[in-house]
Short mmCIF file of C-alpha atoms in Angstrom, two decimals:
data_model
loop_
_atom_site.label_atom_id
_atom_site.label_comp_id
_atom_site.label_asym_id
_atom_site.label_seq_id
_atom_site.Cartn_x
_atom_site.Cartn_y
_atom_site.Cartn_z
CA UNK X 1 -150.31 48.76 61.49
CA UNK X 2 -153.19 47.04 59.54
CA UNK X 3 -151.48 44.14 57.42
CA UNK X 4 -154.43 44.01 55.44
CA UNK X 5 -153.86 47.18 53.78
CA UNK X 6 -150.23 45.96 52.94
CA UNK X 7 -149.80 45.01 49.40
CA UNK X 8 -146.07 44.84 49.21
CA UNK X 9 -143.39 43.84 51.77
CA UNK X 10 -139.63 45.00 51.00
CA UNK X 11 -137.00 43.19 53.51
CA UNK X 12 -133.29 44.79 53.98
CA UNK X 13 -131.45 41.76 54.83
CA UNK X 14 -133.83 39.14 53.23
CA UNK X 15 -131.35 36.47 53.48
CA UNK X 16 -131.02 36.32 57.64
CA UNK X 17 -132.59 32.97 58.97
CA UNK X 18 -135.35 34.85 60.78
CA UNK X 19 -136.06 37.75 57.72
CA UNK X 20 -136.41 34.74 55.41
CA UNK X 21 -138.95 32.96 57.47
CA UNK X 22 -141.23 36.14 57.53
CA UNK X 23 -140.58 36.51 53.74
CA UNK X 24 -141.90 33.15 53.20
CA UNK X 25 -144.90 33.97 55.58
CA UNK X 26 -146.07 37.09 53.47
CA UNK X 27 -145.56 35.11 50.08
CA UNK X 28 -147.65 32.62 51.60
CA UNK X 29 -150.48 35.03 52.31
CA UNK X 30 -150.11 36.34 48.79
CA UNK X 31 -148.38 39.65 49.54
CA UNK X 32 -145.57 40.99 46.85
CA UNK X 33 -142.46 40.20 48.45
CA UNK X 34 -138.84 41.38 47.50
CA UNK X 35 -135.68 42.26 49.07
CA UNK X 36 -131.93 43.23 49.40
CA UNK X 37 -129.01 41.04 50.70
CA UNK X 38 -125.17 41.39 50.86
CA UNK X 39 -124.45 38.24 49.30
CA UNK X 40 -126.26 35.42 47.55
CA UNK X 41 -126.46 31.88 49.58
CA UNK X 42 -128.45 29.05 49.60
CA UNK X 43 -131.23 30.71 51.46
CA UNK X 44 -131.71 33.44 49.09
CA UNK X 45 -131.65 31.12 46.34
CA UNK X 46 -134.47 29.30 47.87
CA UNK X 47 -136.39 32.35 48.23
CA UNK X 48 -135.80 33.36 44.67
CA UNK X 49 -136.91 29.84 43.74
CA UNK X 50 -140.45 30.53 45.30
CA UNK X 51 -140.82 33.74 43.49
CA UNK X 52 -139.34 36.38 45.51
CA UNK X 53 -137.23 39.04 43.79
CA UNK X 54 -133.71 39.77 45.48
CA UNK X 55 -130.73 41.75 44.27
CA UNK X 56 -127.24 41.99 45.83
CA UNK X 57 -126.57 45.73 45.58
CA UNK X 58 -127.48 48.51 47.84
CA UNK X 59 -129.20 50.68 45.05
CA UNK X 60 -132.72 52.19 44.84
CA UNK X 61 -132.79 51.63 41.04
CA UNK X 62 -132.77 48.04 41.19
CA UNK X 63 -136.11 48.11 43.11
CA UNK X 64 -139.11 47.11 41.52
CA UNK X 65 -141.54 50.46 41.13
CA UNK X 66 -144.33 48.59 43.26
CA UNK X 67 -142.14 48.74 46.18
CA UNK X 68 -141.48 52.48 46.10
CA UNK X 69 -145.22 53.00 46.76
CA UNK X 70 -145.32 54.56 50.09
CA UNK X 71 -148.91 53.96 50.86
CA UNK X 72 -149.02 50.25 50.19
CA UNK X 73 -145.29 49.22 50.94
CA UNK X 74 -144.08 47.76 54.58
CA UNK X 75 -140.08 47.76 54.96
CA UNK X 76 -138.67 45.39 57.25
CA UNK X 77 -135.19 45.67 58.13
CA UNK X 78 -132.96 43.59 60.57
CA UNK X 79 -130.54 45.28 62.99
CA UNK X 80 -127.59 43.54 61.31
CA UNK X 81 -127.82 45.98 58.28
CA UNK X 82 -126.16 49.46 59.42
CA UNK X 83 -128.73 52.18 59.73
CA UNK X 84 -126.21 54.10 57.14
CA UNK X 85 -127.47 51.72 54.35
CA UNK X 86 -128.38 53.45 51.32
CA UNK X 87 -131.95 52.09 50.94
CA UNK X 88 -132.72 52.18 54.51
CA UNK X 89 -131.91 55.83 54.55
CA UNK X 90 -133.89 56.27 51.45
CA UNK X 91 -137.18 54.41 52.98
CA UNK X 92 -136.52 56.36 56.20
CA UNK X 93 -136.61 59.89 54.60
CA UNK X 94 -139.32 59.34 52.22
CA UNK X 95 -141.98 58.60 54.89
CA UNK X 96 -142.19 54.42 54.45
CA UNK X 97 -143.49 52.31 57.13
CA UNK X 98 -140.26 50.89 58.41
CA UNK X 99 -140.44 47.88 61.13
CA UNK X 100 -137.79 45.73 62.77
CA UNK X 101 -138.15 42.01 62.22
CA UNK X 102 -139.37 41.58 65.71
CA UNK X 103 -141.96 44.37 65.65
CA UNK X 104 -143.45 42.74 62.73
CA UNK X 105 -143.51 39.10 64.31
CA UNK X 106 -145.12 40.66 67.25
CA UNK X 107 -147.78 42.11 65.30
CA UNK X 108 -148.64 38.83 63.34
CA UNK X 109 -148.63 36.54 66.53
CA UNK X 110 -150.24 39.24 68.82
CA UNK X 111 -153.83 37.66 68.30
CA UNK X 112 -152.75 34.23 68.24
CA UNK X 113 -152.05 31.54 71.00
CA UNK X 114 -148.33 32.19 70.95
CA UNK X 115 -145.55 29.83 72.30
CA UNK X 116 -142.42 32.01 72.72
CA UNK X 117 -139.11 30.29 73.05
CA UNK X 118 -136.42 32.62 75.16
CA UNK X 119 -132.87 31.81 76.15
CA UNK X 120 -129.41 32.46 75.30
CA UNK X 121 -128.89 29.03 74.03
CA UNK X 122 -131.36 26.47 72.61
CA UNK X 123 -134.05 28.72 71.06
CA UNK X 124 -133.86 27.06 67.61
CA UNK X 125 -133.59 23.59 68.72
CA UNK X 126 -136.61 24.04 71.23
CA UNK X 127 -138.71 25.84 69.09
CA UNK X 128 -138.34 23.27 66.16
CA UNK X 129 -139.12 20.65 68.57
CA UNK X 130 -142.20 22.26 69.65
CA UNK X 131 -143.48 23.12 66.15
CA UNK X 132 -142.73 19.26 65.40
CA UNK X 133 -144.67 18.03 68.51
CA UNK X 134 -147.74 20.23 67.69
CA UNK X 135 -147.90 19.49 63.82
CA UNK X 136 -147.75 15.73 64.80
CA UNK X 137 -150.78 16.21 67.28
CA UNK X 138 -152.62 18.23 64.78
CA UNK X 139 -152.34 21.62 66.10
CA UNK X 140 -153.27 24.54 63.72
CA UNK X 141 -149.86 26.19 64.13
CA UNK X 142 -147.61 29.03 62.15
CA UNK X 143 -143.93 28.53 63.27
CA UNK X 144 -141.13 31.00 62.63
CA UNK X 145 -137.77 29.18 63.25
CA UNK X 146 -134.45 30.45 63.52
CA UNK X 147 -132.88 27.33 61.62
CA UNK X 148 -134.03 24.78 59.00
CA UNK X 149 -135.80 22.37 60.36
CA UNK X 150 -134.93 19.02 58.87
CA UNK X 151 -138.44 17.66 59.72
CA UNK X 152 -139.99 20.43 57.48
CA UNK X 153 -137.02 21.19 55.42
CA UNK X 154 -137.56 24.83 56.08
CA UNK X 155 -137.50 27.53 58.77
CA UNK X 156 -141.41 28.13 58.14
CA UNK X 157 -144.31 26.11 58.85
CA UNK X 158 -147.96 26.96 58.17
CA UNK X 159 -150.55 24.44 59.36
CA UNK X 160 -153.17 27.13 60.88
CA UNK X 161 -153.17 30.50 62.11
CA UNK X 162 -154.72 29.66 65.62
CA UNK X 163 -151.29 29.03 67.37
CA UNK X 164 -147.87 30.20 66.71
CA UNK X 165 -144.43 29.17 67.58
CA UNK X 166 -141.51 32.01 67.59
CA UNK X 167 -138.07 32.66 68.91
CA UNK X 168 -137.86 35.00 71.61
CA UNK X 169 -134.63 36.70 70.75
CA UNK X 170 -132.89 38.65 73.42
CA UNK X 171 -130.60 40.43 70.85
CA UNK X 172 -131.51 44.02 70.72
CA UNK X 173 -134.03 43.31 73.18
CA UNK X 174 -136.28 42.02 70.37
CA UNK X 175 -138.26 39.66 72.54
CA UNK X 176 -139.95 42.57 74.26
CA UNK X 177 -142.14 43.01 71.32
CA UNK X 178 -143.71 39.72 71.76
CA UNK X 179 -146.86 38.85 73.88
CA UNK X 180 -146.68 35.30 74.49
CA UNK X 181 -149.29 32.99 75.79
CA UNK X 182 -146.86 30.78 76.80
CA UNK X 183 -143.20 31.06 77.08
CA UNK X 184 -139.92 29.22 78.31
CA UNK X 185 -136.47 30.68 79.24
CA UNK X 186 -133.99 27.70 78.50
CA UNK X 187 -130.91 29.71 79.54
CA UNK X 188 -129.45 33.18 80.61
CA UNK X 189 -125.65 32.88 80.39
CA UNK X 190 -124.02 36.29 79.51
CA UNK X 191 -123.85 37.24 75.90
CA UNK X 192 -124.45 40.05 73.81
CA UNK X 193 -122.68 42.33 76.03
CA UNK X 194 -122.15 44.74 73.37
CA UNK X 195 -125.92 45.39 73.65
CA UNK X 196 -126.21 45.00 77.57
CA UNK X 197 -123.20 45.87 78.71
CA UNK X 198 -123.42 43.79 82.14
CA UNK X 199 -124.63 40.25 82.52
CA UNK X 200 -126.89 41.68 85.32
CA UNK X 201 -128.64 43.90 82.45
CA UNK X 202 -129.35 40.87 80.24
CA UNK X 203 -130.93 39.22 83.01
CA UNK X 204 -133.15 42.17 83.81
CA UNK X 205 -134.23 42.08 80.09
CA UNK X 206 -135.47 38.31 80.54
CA UNK X 207 -137.46 39.51 83.77
CA UNK X 208 -138.94 42.06 81.76
CA UNK X 209 -139.77 39.56 79.07
CA UNK X 210 -141.75 37.47 81.57
CA UNK X 211 -144.22 40.41 82.25
CA UNK X 212 -144.99 40.38 78.30
CA UNK X 213 -146.71 36.87 78.98
CA UNK X 214 -150.44 37.37 78.66
CA UNK X 215 -152.77 37.34 81.76
CA UNK X 216 -153.21 33.55 82.75
CA UNK X 217 -150.08 32.64 80.65
CA UNK X 218 -147.49 29.94 81.75
CA UNK X 219 -143.80 30.31 81.94
CA UNK X 220 -141.44 27.41 81.85
CA UNK X 221 -137.69 27.64 83.23
CA UNK X 222 -134.81 25.49 83.38
CA UNK X 223 -134.38 24.49 86.90
CA UNK X 224 -131.99 26.62 88.71
CA UNK X 225 -132.44 29.76 86.78
CA UNK X 226 -133.40 32.66 89.05
CA UNK X 227 -136.86 33.19 87.67
CA UNK X 228 -140.16 31.57 89.08
CA UNK X 229 -141.97 29.25 86.67
CA UNK X 230 -142.85 25.66 86.00
CA UNK X 231 -139.55 23.96 86.33
CA UNK X 232 -137.97 21.45 84.09
CA UNK X 233 -134.73 19.49 84.50
CA UNK X 234 -132.78 15.94 84.49
CA UNK X 235 -132.78 13.82 87.56
CA UNK X 236 -133.81 16.40 90.07
CA UNK X 237 -136.94 17.83 91.65
CA UNK X 238 -138.52 19.82 88.50
CA UNK X 239 -142.21 19.91 87.91
CA UNK X 240 -141.17 18.06 84.40
CA UNK X 241 -138.30 15.88 85.00
CA UNK X 242 -136.29 13.07 83.03
CA UNK X 243 -135.39 10.04 85.24
CA UNK X 244 -133.66 6.75 84.82
CA UNK X 245 -131.74 8.29 81.70
CA UNK X 246 -129.71 5.65 79.77
CA UNK X 247 -127.98 5.55 76.22
CA UNK X 248 -128.88 2.88 73.79
CA UNK X 249 -127.80 2.68 70.04
CA UNK X 250 -126.70 6.29 70.11
CA UNK X 251 -130.33 7.34 71.64
CA UNK X 252 -131.46 8.77 75.00
CA UNK X 253 -134.33 6.16 76.61
CA UNK X 254 -135.67 7.56 79.78
CA UNK X 255 -138.87 7.93 81.95
CA UNK X 256 -140.63 11.45 81.67
CA UNK X 257 -142.10 12.64 84.79
CA UNK X 258 -145.03 15.35 84.77
CA UNK X 259 -147.00 16.78 87.43
CA UNK X 260 -149.71 14.19 86.59
CA UNK X 261 -148.03 10.98 85.45
CA UNK X 262 -144.92 9.30 84.52
CA UNK X 263 -144.29 8.28 80.86
CA UNK X 264 -142.18 5.16 80.85
CA UNK X 265 -139.32 4.36 77.87
CA UNK X 266 -139.47 7.68 75.99
CA UNK X 267 -136.83 7.96 73.16
CA UNK X 268 -135.23 10.83 72.09
CA UNK X 269 -132.52 10.60 68.94
CA UNK X 270 -130.61 13.81 69.28
CA UNK X 271 -127.48 13.54 71.28
CA UNK X 272 -126.50 15.96 74.05
CA UNK X 273 -128.13 16.74 77.27
CA UNK X 274 -128.97 20.09 76.38
CA UNK X 275 -130.87 18.94 73.55
CA UNK X 276 -132.56 16.55 75.77
CA UNK X 277 -133.58 19.56 78.23
CA UNK X 278 -134.85 21.35 74.89
CA UNK X 279 -137.01 18.33 74.04
CA UNK X 280 -138.43 18.28 77.62
CA UNK X 281 -139.61 21.74 77.59
CA UNK X 282 -140.89 21.68 74.33
CA UNK X 283 -142.92 18.36 75.46
CA UNK X 284 -143.88 20.44 78.71
CA UNK X 285 -145.27 23.61 76.70
CA UNK X 286 -147.40 21.30 74.30
CA UNK X 287 -149.05 19.24 76.84
CA UNK X 288 -150.08 22.47 78.68
CA UNK X 289 -151.56 23.67 75.40
CA UNK X 290 -153.75 20.32 75.53
CA UNK X 291 -152.00 17.78 73.30
CA UNK X 292 -152.16 14.22 74.65
CA UNK X 293 -148.91 13.15 76.52
CA UNK X 294 -148.43 9.78 74.94
CA UNK X 295 -148.98 11.02 71.44
CA UNK X 296 -146.39 13.83 71.98
CA UNK X 297 -144.07 11.00 73.55
CA UNK X 298 -144.26 9.23 70.22
CA UNK X 299 -143.54 12.39 68.50
CA UNK X 300 -140.31 13.14 70.60
CA UNK X 301 -138.87 10.01 69.17
CA UNK X 302 -139.41 11.10 65.66
CA UNK X 303 -137.72 14.50 65.64
CA UNK X 304 -134.93 14.61 63.09
CA UNK X 305 -133.14 17.57 64.08
CA UNK X 306 -132.19 21.15 62.98
CA UNK X 307 -129.51 21.97 60.24
CA UNK X 308 -126.19 23.23 62.07
CA UNK X 309 -127.52 22.07 65.47
CA UNK X 310 -125.29 18.77 66.23
CA UNK X 311 -126.03 17.87 62.53
CA UNK X 312 -124.33 14.45 61.73
CA UNK X 313 -123.02 15.12 58.32
CA UNK X 314 -121.26 11.52 58.23
CA UNK X 315 -121.52 8.76 60.62
CA UNK X 316 -119.69 5.56 59.83
CA UNK X 317 -117.72 3.03 61.62
CA UNK X 318 -114.39 4.80 60.66
CA UNK X 319 -115.50 8.53 60.59
CA UNK X 320 -118.13 10.60 62.41
CA UNK X 321 -118.45 14.24 61.04
CA UNK X 322 -120.90 16.94 62.98
CA UNK X 323 -121.55 20.31 62.22
CA UNK X 324 -122.94 22.90 64.77
CA UNK X 325 -124.04 26.40 65.35
CA UNK X 326 -121.99 26.68 68.44
CA UNK X 327 -120.61 30.04 68.96
CA UNK X 328 -120.53 30.60 72.84
CA UNK X 329 -118.29 28.84 75.20
CA UNK X 330 -121.33 27.28 76.98
CA UNK X 331 -122.57 25.81 73.53
CA UNK X 332 -119.06 24.64 72.90
CA UNK X 333 -118.72 23.00 76.32
CA UNK X 334 -122.39 21.36 75.21
CA UNK X 335 -121.10 20.09 72.17
CA UNK X 336 -118.10 18.64 73.71
CA UNK X 337 -119.97 16.97 76.20
CA UNK X 338 -122.36 15.37 73.87
CA UNK X 339 -119.69 14.08 71.56
CA UNK X 340 -117.49 12.42 74.01
CA UNK X 341 -120.58 11.24 75.63
CA UNK X 342 -121.86 9.65 72.30
CA UNK X 343 -118.54 8.47 71.07
CA UNK X 344 -116.38 7.80 74.17
CA UNK X 345 -112.40 7.09 73.73
CA UNK X 346 -112.50 8.54 70.17
CA UNK X 347 -110.08 11.47 68.86
CA UNK X 348 -111.84 14.53 68.13
CA UNK X 349 -110.70 17.14 65.95
CA UNK X 350 -112.79 20.70 66.49
CA UNK X 351 -112.64 23.46 63.60
CA UNK X 352 -114.16 26.63 65.23
CA UNK X 353 -114.78 29.95 63.71
CA UNK X 354 -115.19 32.72 66.27
CA UNK X 355 -117.97 35.16 65.91
CA UNK X 356 -117.76 38.77 66.54
CA UNK X 357 -114.99 40.73 67.96
CA UNK X 358 -116.84 41.94 71.02
CA UNK X 359 -118.00 38.44 72.15
CA UNK X 360 -114.32 36.92 71.58
CA UNK X 361 -113.20 39.93 73.83
CA UNK X 362 -115.73 39.20 76.49
CA UNK X 363 -115.24 35.46 76.78
CA UNK X 364 -111.70 34.93 75.72
CA UNK X 365 -110.89 33.00 78.81
CA UNK X 366 -114.02 30.73 78.42
CA UNK X 367 -113.27 30.18 74.81
CA UNK X 368 -109.74 29.12 75.45
CA UNK X 369 -111.15 26.61 78.15
CA UNK X 370 -114.04 25.16 76.24
CA UNK X 371 -111.69 24.73 73.21
CA UNK X 372 -108.74 23.14 75.10
CA UNK X 373 -111.03 20.11 75.91
CA UNK X 374 -110.89 18.83 72.50
CA UNK X 375 -108.25 16.60 71.56
CA UNK X 376 -106.95 19.29 68.46
CA UNK X 377 -108.16 22.48 67.49
CA UNK X 378 -108.12 24.30 64.22
CA UNK X 379 -108.92 27.82 64.48
CA UNK X 380 -110.52 30.17 61.89
CA UNK X 381 -110.28 33.96 61.85
CA UNK X 382 -112.89 35.78 63.83
CA UNK X 383 -116.35 36.44 61.41
CA UNK X 384 -116.84 40.00 61.98
CA UNK X 385 -120.61 39.90 61.05
CA UNK X 386 -122.04 43.25 62.01
CA UNK X 387 -118.61 44.74 63.78
CA UNK X 388 -115.72 46.45 63.09
CA UNK X 389 -112.38 45.23 64.21
CA UNK X 390 -111.08 45.67 67.88
CA UNK X 391 -107.46 46.46 68.16
CA UNK X 392 -105.71 43.44 69.38
CA UNK X 393 -108.82 41.03 69.39
CA UNK X 394 -107.53 38.27 67.12
CA UNK X 395 -107.76 34.71 66.55
CA UNK X 396 -104.10 34.98 66.97
CA UNK X 397 -104.88 35.88 70.70
CA UNK X 398 -107.31 33.24 71.23
CA UNK X 399 -104.85 30.69 69.98
CA UNK X 400 -102.29 31.71 72.78
CA UNK X 401 -104.87 31.32 75.36
CA UNK X 402 -105.57 27.82 74.45
CA UNK X 403 -103.67 25.55 76.67
CA UNK X 404 -103.86 22.37 74.72
CA UNK X 405 -100.75 22.17 72.56
CA UNK X 406 -102.50 20.38 69.43
CA UNK X 407 -103.88 23.83 68.13
CA UNK X 408 -103.43 25.77 64.81
CA UNK X 409 -104.75 28.87 63.01
CA UNK X 410 -105.79 28.17 59.56
CA UNK X 411 -107.88 29.74 57.09
CA UNK X 412 -110.96 28.44 55.11
CA UNK X 413 -108.92 27.10 52.13
CA UNK X 414 -106.88 24.96 53.82
CA UNK X 415 -109.51 23.08 56.17
CA UNK X 416 -109.64 20.11 54.06
CA UNK X 417 -106.11 19.45 53.81
CA UNK X 418 -105.66 20.00 57.45
CA UNK X 419 -108.30 17.49 58.14
CA UNK X 420 -106.43 14.73 55.94
CA UNK X 421 -103.27 15.49 57.47
CA UNK X 422 -104.55 14.89 61.07
CA UNK X 423 -106.73 11.84 59.95
CA UNK X 424 -109.17 12.15 62.86
CA UNK X 425 -111.99 9.61 64.04
CA UNK X 426 -114.41 12.51 64.83
CA UNK X 427 -114.67 15.82 63.08
CA UNK X 428 -116.58 18.77 64.71
CA UNK X 429 -117.27 22.25 62.87
CA UNK X 430 -118.55 25.19 64.74
CA UNK X 431 -119.36 28.61 64.40
CA UNK X 432 -122.10 30.95 63.54
CA UNK X 433 -120.28 32.68 60.53
CA UNK X 434 -119.49 31.47 57.41
CA UNK X 435 -118.38 28.30 58.18
CA UNK X 436 -121.72 26.63 57.41
CA UNK X 437 -120.82 27.22 53.74
CA UNK X 438 -118.00 25.00 53.95
CA UNK X 439 -120.05 21.87 55.59
CA UNK X 440 -120.87 20.49 52.15
CA UNK X 441 -117.35 20.84 50.66
CA UNK X 442 -116.03 19.03 53.64
CA UNK X 443 -118.77 16.27 53.48
CA UNK X 444 -118.41 15.89 49.86
CA UNK X 445 -114.63 15.40 50.00
CA UNK X 446 -114.75 13.41 53.23
CA UNK X 447 -117.31 10.87 51.72
CA UNK X 448 -115.22 10.82 48.52
CA UNK X 449 -112.07 9.60 50.55
CA UNK X 450 -113.80 7.02 52.64
#
């Protein structure tokens, strides 16, 4: 497919975080861009604000005529949209060029020096840190991010086209569409078993991904993963290693060892050792691409973060409110460890919205164990996303499994009243569903109260 011959790009599911980054890219290179999404969100409103036409009804007659030109239009869709979708079926049956988001990303980045960040956790934070480091050191990059970077206030960055930064998404085996020059794997925990069936099959897919790296390319892996590569870790024998780690004024201070030198007194401001590892591998990838070590270390200290990735919404002496995208037991454990490490001896209220019936079913025991670690838990109903309900798989079932007695099942309308009733020192909201839309309401109400 030759993108130069494409004049119009139409997105089915344009409001997704990855889809919206692609939409911004095509708008930036002066293509006509429009799309459909199920519901209006802040993301779709932002896209409309830059001149992208979006509608919220599955109806061909709402699409502008130029996008019905089969010769000049590319249709991009997300697997989150069912194949029974009316617009998708129309384009499929009328000979349009239809590509998954991952295929288009592969085409765009194929002829660039592509940095690909893979792993069941940490992709968005790592790729955002990497994009920040490369931008700060003057590298001409285009970055497609799976979250809103607080450094760019966007999920898309275009500083040049020679290099690209992408998330290598394992869902639906999307990352097998990429041809990276350099890649990393942050984690390989069991997930997406509705797609893979078994943990072993998921790991096999990651091994297949490593074969997609271009000749003479480099692979970085977190120390301990069962794949060969340049290793990174904390206080161990990794090729890139953090040593002498301490916490001062809510920030990490450490020495960063590379195969060639040790950089002393590096600062990183994002809580959580999982985030520290994300920063380390981003540094390692950037330095291998030729960026100067000291400038990269300075840039690490200025990284602001990613929305919904351990994002402080309120941080005062009497109240701390953190929001996080955590939707897997491993991620919940990481958030829990980070919150108690940075705020020891404080009482923490966790508000969690499970994401997907299948994930809840596959990891019910692990979810219950991870949530039980907080001082108290408020549980919302399962967010279905792309799935239909599974009989017996409910938040009530998960609540029964949580051993901590300070637990309660609530609906979204009651979140604020429950928070006020409990009067916690620290609040954390977690989940990958629409709980993110509640954050501003909670923040506004708590600011008013305090």
